[in-house]
Amino acid sequence: VPNLEGKRLAVAKKALAKARCSLGKVTRLAGATVKSGRVTKQGAKAGAQLAAGAKVAVTLKPPKAARHG
């Protein structure tokens, strides 16, 4: 499993496909969108060995400009 943290969803999806895995459940934190959000958490740790086609869940955080705080 590749390290997906900090990547946009489209880039993470391509990295998973290259590693013969697929995208699982996508959870969006408040303010995150599929286009602008970045992966903040992944279901399988980077470097983990999974069966071909295994799904990896991710959590998206909003881009820095969209955060309130």
Short mmCIF file of C-alpha atoms in Angstrom, two decimals, residues 26-53:
data_model
loop_
_atom_site.label_atom_id
_atom_site.label_comp_id
_atom_site.label_asym_id
_atom_site.label_seq_id
_atom_site.Cartn_x
_atom_site.Cartn_y
_atom_site.Cartn_z
CA VAL A 26 -14.13 7.86 1.30
CA THR A 27 -14.96 9.88 4.41
CA ARG A 28 -14.94 13.67 4.10
CA LEU A 29 -14.28 15.91 7.08
CA ALA A 30 -16.24 19.17 7.25
CA GLY A 31 -15.28 21.44 4.36
CA ALA A 32 -13.54 18.75 2.32
CA THR A 33 -14.62 18.09 -1.23
CA VAL A 34 -13.64 15.26 -3.54
CA LYS A 35 -11.79 17.73 -5.80
CA SER A 36 -10.02 19.89 -3.23
CA GLY A 37 -9.69 17.61 -0.22
CA ARG A 38 -6.47 15.81 0.65
CA VAL A 39 -6.03 12.43 2.29
CA THR A 40 -5.44 12.83 6.02
CA LYS A 41 -5.91 9.20 7.02
CA GLN A 42 -5.82 5.85 5.24
CA GLY A 43 -7.33 2.53 6.29
CA ALA A 44 -4.24 0.42 5.59
CA LYS A 45 -0.80 1.59 6.66
CA ALA A 46 1.72 2.59 4.02
CA GLY A 47 3.90 -0.40 3.21
CA ALA A 48 1.28 -2.96 4.20
CA GLN A 49 0.94 -6.00 1.93
CA LEU A 50 -2.65 -6.57 0.81
CA ALA A 51 -4.21 -8.96 -1.66
CA ALA A 52 -4.55 -7.69 -5.23
CA GLY A 53 -7.73 -5.62 -5.59
#
